[in-house]
Coordinates of C-alpha atoms in Angstrom, one line a residue:
X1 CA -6.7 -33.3 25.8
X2 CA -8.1 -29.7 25.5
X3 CA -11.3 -29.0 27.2
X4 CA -12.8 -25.2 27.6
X5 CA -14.3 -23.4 30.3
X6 CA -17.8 -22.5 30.2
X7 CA -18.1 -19.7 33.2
X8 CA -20.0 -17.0 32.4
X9 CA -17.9 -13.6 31.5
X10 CA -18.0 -11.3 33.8
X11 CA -17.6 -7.5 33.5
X12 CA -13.9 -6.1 32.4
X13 CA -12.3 -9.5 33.0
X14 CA -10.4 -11.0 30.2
X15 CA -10.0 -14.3 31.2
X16 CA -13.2 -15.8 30.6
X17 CA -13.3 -18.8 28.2
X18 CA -10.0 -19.7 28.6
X19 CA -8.7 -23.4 27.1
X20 CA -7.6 -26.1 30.1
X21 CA -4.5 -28.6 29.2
X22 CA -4.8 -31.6 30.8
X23 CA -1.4 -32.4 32.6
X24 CA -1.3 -36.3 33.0
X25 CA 1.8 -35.7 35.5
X26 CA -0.4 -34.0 37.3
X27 CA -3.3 -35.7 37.2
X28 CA -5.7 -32.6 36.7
X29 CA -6.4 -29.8 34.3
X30 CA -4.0 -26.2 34.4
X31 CA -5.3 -22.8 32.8
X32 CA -3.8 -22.6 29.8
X33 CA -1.7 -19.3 29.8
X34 CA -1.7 -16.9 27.0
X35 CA 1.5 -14.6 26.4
X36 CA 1.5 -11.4 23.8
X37 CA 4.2 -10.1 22.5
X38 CA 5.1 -6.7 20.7
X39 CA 7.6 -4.3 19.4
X40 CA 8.8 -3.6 16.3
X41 CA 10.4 -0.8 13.3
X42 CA 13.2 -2.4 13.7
X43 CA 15.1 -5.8 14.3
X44 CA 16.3 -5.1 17.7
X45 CA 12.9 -4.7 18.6
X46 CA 12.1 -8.1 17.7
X47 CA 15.1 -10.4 18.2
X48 CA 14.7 -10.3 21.6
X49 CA 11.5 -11.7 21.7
X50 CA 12.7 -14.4 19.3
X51 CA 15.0 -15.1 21.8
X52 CA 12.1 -15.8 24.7
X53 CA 9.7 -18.0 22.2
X54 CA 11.9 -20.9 23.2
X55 CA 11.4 -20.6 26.8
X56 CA 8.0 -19.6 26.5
X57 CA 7.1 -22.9 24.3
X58 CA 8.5 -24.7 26.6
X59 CA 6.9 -23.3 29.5
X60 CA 3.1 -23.6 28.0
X61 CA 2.4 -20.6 26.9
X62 CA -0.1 -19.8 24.0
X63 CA 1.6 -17.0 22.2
X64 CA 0.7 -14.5 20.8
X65 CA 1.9 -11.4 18.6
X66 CA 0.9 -8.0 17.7
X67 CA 3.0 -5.5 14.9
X68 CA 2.5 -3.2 12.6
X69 CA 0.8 -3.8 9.6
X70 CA 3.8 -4.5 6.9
X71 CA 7.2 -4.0 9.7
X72 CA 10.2 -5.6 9.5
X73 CA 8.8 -7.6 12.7
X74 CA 6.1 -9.5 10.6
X75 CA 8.9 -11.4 8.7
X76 CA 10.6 -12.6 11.3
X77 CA 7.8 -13.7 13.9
X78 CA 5.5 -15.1 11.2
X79 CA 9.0 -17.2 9.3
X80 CA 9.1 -18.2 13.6
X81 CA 5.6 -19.5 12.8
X82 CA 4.1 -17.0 15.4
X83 CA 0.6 -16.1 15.2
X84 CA 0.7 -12.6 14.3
X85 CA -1.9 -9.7 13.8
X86 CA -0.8 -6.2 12.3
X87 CA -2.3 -2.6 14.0
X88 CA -1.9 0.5 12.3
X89 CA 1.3 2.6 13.5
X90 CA 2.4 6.0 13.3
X91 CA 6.1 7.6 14.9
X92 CA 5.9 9.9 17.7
X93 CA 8.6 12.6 15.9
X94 CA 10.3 15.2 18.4
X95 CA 10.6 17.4 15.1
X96 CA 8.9 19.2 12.9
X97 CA 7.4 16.7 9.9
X98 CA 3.9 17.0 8.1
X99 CA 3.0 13.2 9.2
X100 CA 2.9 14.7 12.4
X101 CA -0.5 15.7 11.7
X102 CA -1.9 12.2 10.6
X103 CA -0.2 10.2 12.8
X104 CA -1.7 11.0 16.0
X105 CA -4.6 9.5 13.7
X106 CA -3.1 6.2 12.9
X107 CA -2.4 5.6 16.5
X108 CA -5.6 6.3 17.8
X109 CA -6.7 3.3 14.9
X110 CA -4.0 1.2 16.3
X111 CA -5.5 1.7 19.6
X112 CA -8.8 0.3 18.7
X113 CA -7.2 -2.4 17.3
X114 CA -5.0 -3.3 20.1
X115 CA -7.9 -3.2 22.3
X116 CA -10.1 -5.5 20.2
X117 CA -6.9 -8.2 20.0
X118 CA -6.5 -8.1 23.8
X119 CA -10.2 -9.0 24.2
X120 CA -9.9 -11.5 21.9
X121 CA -6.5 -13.5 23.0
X122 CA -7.2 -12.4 26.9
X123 CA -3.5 -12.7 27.5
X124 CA -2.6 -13.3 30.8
X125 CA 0.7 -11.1 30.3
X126 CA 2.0 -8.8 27.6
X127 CA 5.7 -8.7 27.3
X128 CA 6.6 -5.1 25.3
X129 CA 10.1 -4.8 23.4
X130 CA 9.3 -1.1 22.7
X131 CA 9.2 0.7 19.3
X132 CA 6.4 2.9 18.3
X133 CA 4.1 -0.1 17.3
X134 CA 3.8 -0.8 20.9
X135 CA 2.6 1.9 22.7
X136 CA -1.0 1.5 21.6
X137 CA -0.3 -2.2 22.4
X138 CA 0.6 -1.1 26.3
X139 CA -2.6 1.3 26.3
X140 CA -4.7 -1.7 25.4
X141 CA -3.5 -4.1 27.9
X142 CA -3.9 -1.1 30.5
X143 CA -7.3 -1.2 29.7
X144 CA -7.9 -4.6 30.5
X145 CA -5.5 -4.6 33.7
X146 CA -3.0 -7.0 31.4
X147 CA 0.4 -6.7 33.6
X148 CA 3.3 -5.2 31.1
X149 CA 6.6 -6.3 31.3
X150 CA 8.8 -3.7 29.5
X151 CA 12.0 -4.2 27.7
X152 CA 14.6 -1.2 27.6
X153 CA 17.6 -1.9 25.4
X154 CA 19.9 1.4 25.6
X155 CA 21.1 3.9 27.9
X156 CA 18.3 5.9 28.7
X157 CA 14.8 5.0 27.7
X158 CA 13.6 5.7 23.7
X159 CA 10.2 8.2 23.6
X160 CA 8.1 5.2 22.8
X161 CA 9.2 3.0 26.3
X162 CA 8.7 6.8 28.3
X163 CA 4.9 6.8 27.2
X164 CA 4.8 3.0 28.3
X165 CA 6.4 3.0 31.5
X166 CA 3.5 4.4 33.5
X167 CA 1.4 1.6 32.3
X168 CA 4.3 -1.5 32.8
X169 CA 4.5 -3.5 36.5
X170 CA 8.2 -4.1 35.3
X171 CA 10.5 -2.6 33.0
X172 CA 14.0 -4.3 32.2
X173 CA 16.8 -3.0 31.0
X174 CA 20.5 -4.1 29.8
X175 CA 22.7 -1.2 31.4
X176 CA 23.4 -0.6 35.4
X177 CA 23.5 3.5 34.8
X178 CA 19.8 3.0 33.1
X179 CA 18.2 2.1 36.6
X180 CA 18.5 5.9 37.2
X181 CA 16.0 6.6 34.4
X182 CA 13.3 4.2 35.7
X183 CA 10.7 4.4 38.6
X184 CA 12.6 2.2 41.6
X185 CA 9.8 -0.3 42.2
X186 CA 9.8 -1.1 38.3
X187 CA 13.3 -1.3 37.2
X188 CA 14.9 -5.0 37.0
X189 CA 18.8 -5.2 35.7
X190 CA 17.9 -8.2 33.3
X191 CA 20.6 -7.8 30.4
X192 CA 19.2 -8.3 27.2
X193 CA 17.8 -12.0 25.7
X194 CA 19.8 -13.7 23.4
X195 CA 19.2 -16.2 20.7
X196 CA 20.1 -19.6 22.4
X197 CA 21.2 -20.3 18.5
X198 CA 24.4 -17.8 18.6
X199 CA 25.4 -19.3 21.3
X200 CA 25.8 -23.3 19.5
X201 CA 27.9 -21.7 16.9
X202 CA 30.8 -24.4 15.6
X203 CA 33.9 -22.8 14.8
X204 CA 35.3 -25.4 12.0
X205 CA 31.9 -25.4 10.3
X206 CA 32.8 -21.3 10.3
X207 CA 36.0 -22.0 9.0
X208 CA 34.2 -24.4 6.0
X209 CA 31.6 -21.5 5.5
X210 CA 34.2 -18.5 4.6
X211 CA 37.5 -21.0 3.1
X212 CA 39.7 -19.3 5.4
X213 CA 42.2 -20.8 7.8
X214 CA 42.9 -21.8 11.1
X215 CA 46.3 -20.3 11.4
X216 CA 45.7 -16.8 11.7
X217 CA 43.3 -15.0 13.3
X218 CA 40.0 -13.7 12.3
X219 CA 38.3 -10.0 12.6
X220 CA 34.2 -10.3 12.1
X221 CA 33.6 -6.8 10.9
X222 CA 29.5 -6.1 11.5
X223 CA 28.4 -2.5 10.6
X224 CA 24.2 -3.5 11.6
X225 CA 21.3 -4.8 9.8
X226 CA 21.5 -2.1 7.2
X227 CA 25.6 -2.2 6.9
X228 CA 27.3 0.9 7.5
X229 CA 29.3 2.5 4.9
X230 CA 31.4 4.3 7.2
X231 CA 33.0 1.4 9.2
X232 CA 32.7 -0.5 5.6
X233 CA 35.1 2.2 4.2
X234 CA 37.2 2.4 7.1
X235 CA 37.9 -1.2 7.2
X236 CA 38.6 -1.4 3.3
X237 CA 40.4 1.6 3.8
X238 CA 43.0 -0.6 6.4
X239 CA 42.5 -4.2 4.6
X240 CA 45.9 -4.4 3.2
X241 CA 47.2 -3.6 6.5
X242 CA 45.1 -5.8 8.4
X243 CA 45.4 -8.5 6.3
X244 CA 49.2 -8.8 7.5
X245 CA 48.0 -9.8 10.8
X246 CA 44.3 -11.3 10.4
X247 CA 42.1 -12.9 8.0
X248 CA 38.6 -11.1 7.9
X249 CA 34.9 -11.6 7.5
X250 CA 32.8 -8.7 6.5
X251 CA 29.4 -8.6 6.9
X252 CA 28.6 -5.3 4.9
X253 CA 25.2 -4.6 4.3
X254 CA 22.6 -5.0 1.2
X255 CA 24.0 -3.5 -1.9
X256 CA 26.9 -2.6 -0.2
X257 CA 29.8 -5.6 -1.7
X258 CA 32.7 -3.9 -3.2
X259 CA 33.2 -6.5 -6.4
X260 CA 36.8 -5.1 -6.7
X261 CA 37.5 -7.0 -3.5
X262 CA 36.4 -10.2 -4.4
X263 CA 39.0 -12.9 -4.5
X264 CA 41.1 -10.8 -2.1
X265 CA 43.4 -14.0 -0.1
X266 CA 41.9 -14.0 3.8
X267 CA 39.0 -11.5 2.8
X268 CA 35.7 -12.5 2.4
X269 CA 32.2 -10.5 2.6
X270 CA 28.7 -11.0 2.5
X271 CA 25.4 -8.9 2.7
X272 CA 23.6 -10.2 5.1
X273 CA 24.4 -13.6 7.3
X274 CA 21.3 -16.0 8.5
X275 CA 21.5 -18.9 9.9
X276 CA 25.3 -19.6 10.1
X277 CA 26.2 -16.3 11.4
X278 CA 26.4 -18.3 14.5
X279 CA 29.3 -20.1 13.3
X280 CA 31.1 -17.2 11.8
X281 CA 30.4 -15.8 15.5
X282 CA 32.7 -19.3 16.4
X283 CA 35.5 -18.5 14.0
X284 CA 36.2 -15.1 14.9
X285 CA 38.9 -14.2 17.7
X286 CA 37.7 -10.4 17.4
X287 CA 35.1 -8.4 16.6
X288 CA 34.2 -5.0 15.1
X289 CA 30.9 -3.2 15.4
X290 CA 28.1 -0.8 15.9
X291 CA 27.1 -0.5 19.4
X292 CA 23.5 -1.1 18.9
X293 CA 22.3 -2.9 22.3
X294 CA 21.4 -5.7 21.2
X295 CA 24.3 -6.2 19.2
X296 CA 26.8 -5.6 21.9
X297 CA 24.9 -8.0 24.2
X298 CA 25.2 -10.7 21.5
X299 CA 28.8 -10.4 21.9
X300 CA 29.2 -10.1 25.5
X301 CA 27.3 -13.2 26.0
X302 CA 30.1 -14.9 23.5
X303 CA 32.6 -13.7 25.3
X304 CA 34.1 -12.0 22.1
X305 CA 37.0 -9.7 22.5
X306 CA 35.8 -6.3 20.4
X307 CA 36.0 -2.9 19.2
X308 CA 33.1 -0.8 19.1
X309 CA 32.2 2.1 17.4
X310 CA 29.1 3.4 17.8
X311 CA 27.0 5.4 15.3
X312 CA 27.6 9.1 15.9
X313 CA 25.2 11.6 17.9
X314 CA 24.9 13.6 14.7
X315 CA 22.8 10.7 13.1
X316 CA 21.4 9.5 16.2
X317 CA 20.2 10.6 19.1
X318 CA 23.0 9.5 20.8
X319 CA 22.0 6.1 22.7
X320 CA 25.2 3.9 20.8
X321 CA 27.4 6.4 22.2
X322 CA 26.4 5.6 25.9
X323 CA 25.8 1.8 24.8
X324 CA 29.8 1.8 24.4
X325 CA 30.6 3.7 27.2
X326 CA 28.9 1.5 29.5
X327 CA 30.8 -1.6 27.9
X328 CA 34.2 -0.1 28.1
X329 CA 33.6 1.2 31.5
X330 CA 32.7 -2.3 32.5
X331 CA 36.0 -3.6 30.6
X332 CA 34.1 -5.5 28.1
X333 CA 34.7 -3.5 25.1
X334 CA 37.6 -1.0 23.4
X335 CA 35.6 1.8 21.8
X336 CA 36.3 4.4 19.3
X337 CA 34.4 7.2 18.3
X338 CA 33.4 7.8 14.7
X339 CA 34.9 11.1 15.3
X340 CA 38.1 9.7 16.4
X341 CA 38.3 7.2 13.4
X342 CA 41.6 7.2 11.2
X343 CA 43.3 5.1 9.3
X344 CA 45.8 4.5 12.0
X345 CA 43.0 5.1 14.9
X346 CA 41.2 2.0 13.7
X347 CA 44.5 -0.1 13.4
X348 CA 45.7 0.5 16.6
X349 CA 42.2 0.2 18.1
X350 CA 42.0 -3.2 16.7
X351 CA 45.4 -4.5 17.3
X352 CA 45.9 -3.7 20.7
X353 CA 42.2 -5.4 21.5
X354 CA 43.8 -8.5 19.7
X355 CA 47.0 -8.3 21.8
X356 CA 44.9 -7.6 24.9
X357 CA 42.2 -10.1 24.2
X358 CA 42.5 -11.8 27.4
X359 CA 41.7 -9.1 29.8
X360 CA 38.5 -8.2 27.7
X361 CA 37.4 -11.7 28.0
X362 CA 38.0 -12.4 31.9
X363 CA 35.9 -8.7 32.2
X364 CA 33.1 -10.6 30.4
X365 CA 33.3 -13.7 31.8
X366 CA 32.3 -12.2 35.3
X367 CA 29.2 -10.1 34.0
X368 CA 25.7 -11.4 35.8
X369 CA 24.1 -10.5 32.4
X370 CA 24.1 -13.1 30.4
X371 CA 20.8 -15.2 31.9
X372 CA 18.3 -12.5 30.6
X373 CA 15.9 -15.2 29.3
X374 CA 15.9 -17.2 32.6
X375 CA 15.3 -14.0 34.9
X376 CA 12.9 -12.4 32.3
X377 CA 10.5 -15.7 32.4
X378 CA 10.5 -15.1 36.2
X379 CA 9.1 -11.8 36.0
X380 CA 6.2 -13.1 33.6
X381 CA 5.5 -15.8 36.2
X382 CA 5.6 -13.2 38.9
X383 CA 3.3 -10.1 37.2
X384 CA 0.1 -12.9 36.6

């Protein structure tokens, strides 16, 4: 039974005509609470707030989400069957670029439209996975005195999350060397939240998926949502090799199957994995990848022995690079730099993870980061 309130609005409140839910345990009516949600540009900007809509179901909440207009976030939230309403975004560039001049423009228009939504849902908290999208999102709930929780991913905290901070009760963050980087009386070490899905992966339905067997082990190459066609060429560039030892899956990236490949015994590849990446996750006894952060925190909470090798500071500004470091100082992760790659540098990077699988996965085991979900719904109770 939903009744509503009828108090009168007062001035610069956003709480006013908020739905009651009747709780027949209970036996009286509780505020309905109302969660927003943002980030977005690109899918680790999202997937960890996919990974909280569970939780935050379960819990009550109304939710709520606000993108960009036409981002890769509106896919995904909207195929979750989130409410969602689109702002207009620009990029914050450190470098010289001509949108730099119109931008400014679009964000002062997503600011008036962030404001308007925040009036409208009266959220009771806004939970921020960073991205440029969100910063007019932060602004807006400022003005309204909505607490912010913040989500930091890598190293050192992206421009977008810098311009938030000031504005957030909490940010969180996946690495112990980031809590340098944040103001002490914000900073929570919460790891990153993961998809409760990866985690019910079924390794013979893994095995059924790709055809390949049980009786020799399997590398899951991942090169990111886009592929990448340097760890794609280095790996195809080592397949006859490999295949000696291991059978492999290949996720590779749109457009980016080699058809010459196809058929090859133990070798298998796709362009893109949905729904039972979780069981190809299952099958395999190793993996290689990108260190994006929420890649790498995917695979530490399944305890998967791996080799990492993070996108170069020439195409980046770097944050993979620390990403990695962190992991391998921690003993979860072998890590080779794109640099370093070889022929014989990826081989022996990938065989002597396989042969030392065991330490990798007792480091892991004793990490305290793999309950992100369960301490980050704690802070959203807390900030209210």
């Amino acid at each position: 039974t939903v009744a509503h309130s009828t108090q009168n609005e007062k001035s610069g409140s956003h709480k006013q005509h908020r739905p009651f839910v009747f709780a027949p345990a209970k036996g009286y009516f509780l505020m309905k609470q109302v969660i927003a949600l943002t980030g977005g540009g690109t899918a680790g900007h999202v997937t960890p707030n996919l990974a909280l809509i569970p939780s935050l179901k379960e819990a009550g909440y109304e939710i709520r989400y606000i993108g960009s207009y036409n981002g890769i976030e509106r896919k995904l939230i909207e195929n979750a069957g989130i409410p969602y309403d689109g702002i207009s975004s620009g990029k914050l560039r450190r470098y010289f670029d001509l949108k730099n001049f119109s931008d400014p423009f679009r964000v002062l228009k997503g600011y008036g439209e962030a404001r308007k939504l925040i009036k409208k849902y009266k959220p009771d908290v806004l939970f921020s996975k960073g991205g440029f999208v969100a910063v007019p999102v932060v602004l807006a709930a400022k003005h309204y005195h909505v607490p912010t929780i913040i989500h930091e991913s890598d190293m050192t905290p992206g421009l977008a999350n810098k311009l938030c901070i000031p504005s957030a009760k909490k940010v969180c963050c996946n690495f112990p060397e980031t809590l340098k980087y944040l103001p002490e009386d914000k900073a929570v070490l919460t790891g990153s939240p993961i998809r409760a899905e990866l985690l019910k992966g079924d390794r013979l339905a893994g095995l059924q998926y790709t055809h390949l067997s049980a009786a020799r082990p399997i590398i899951l190459v991942i090169g990111g949502s886009l592929g990448s066609v340097k760890v794609n060429q280095a790996v195809r560039s080592i397949l006859p090799r490999l295949l000696e030892k291991f059978q492999v899956i290949h996720i590779c990236g749109k457009g980016n199957l080699d058809e010459s490949l196809i058929g090859t015994a133990g070798y298998v590849q796709y362009e893109y994995v949905d729904s039972p990446l979780k069981h190809l996750f299952a099958a395999a006894d190793l993996i290689v990848s990108r260190a994006g952060a929420n890649s790498i925190c995917e695979i530490l909470a399944l305890r998967k022995p791996n080799v990492l090798i993070p996108l170069s500071a020439a195409a980046s500004r770097g944050d993979q690079i620390l990403n990695a470091r962190s992991f391998a100082g921690q003993g979860f992760s072998e890590v080779l730099e794109e640099e370093q790659m070889t022929d014989d540098t990826l081989l022996n990077a990938i065989t002597d993870t396989y042969e030392n699988r065991r330490k990798f996965v007792e480091a892991m085991e004793k990490s305290h980061l793999n309950n992100a979900v369960h301490t980050i719904m704690e802070l959203i109770q807390a900030v209210q």
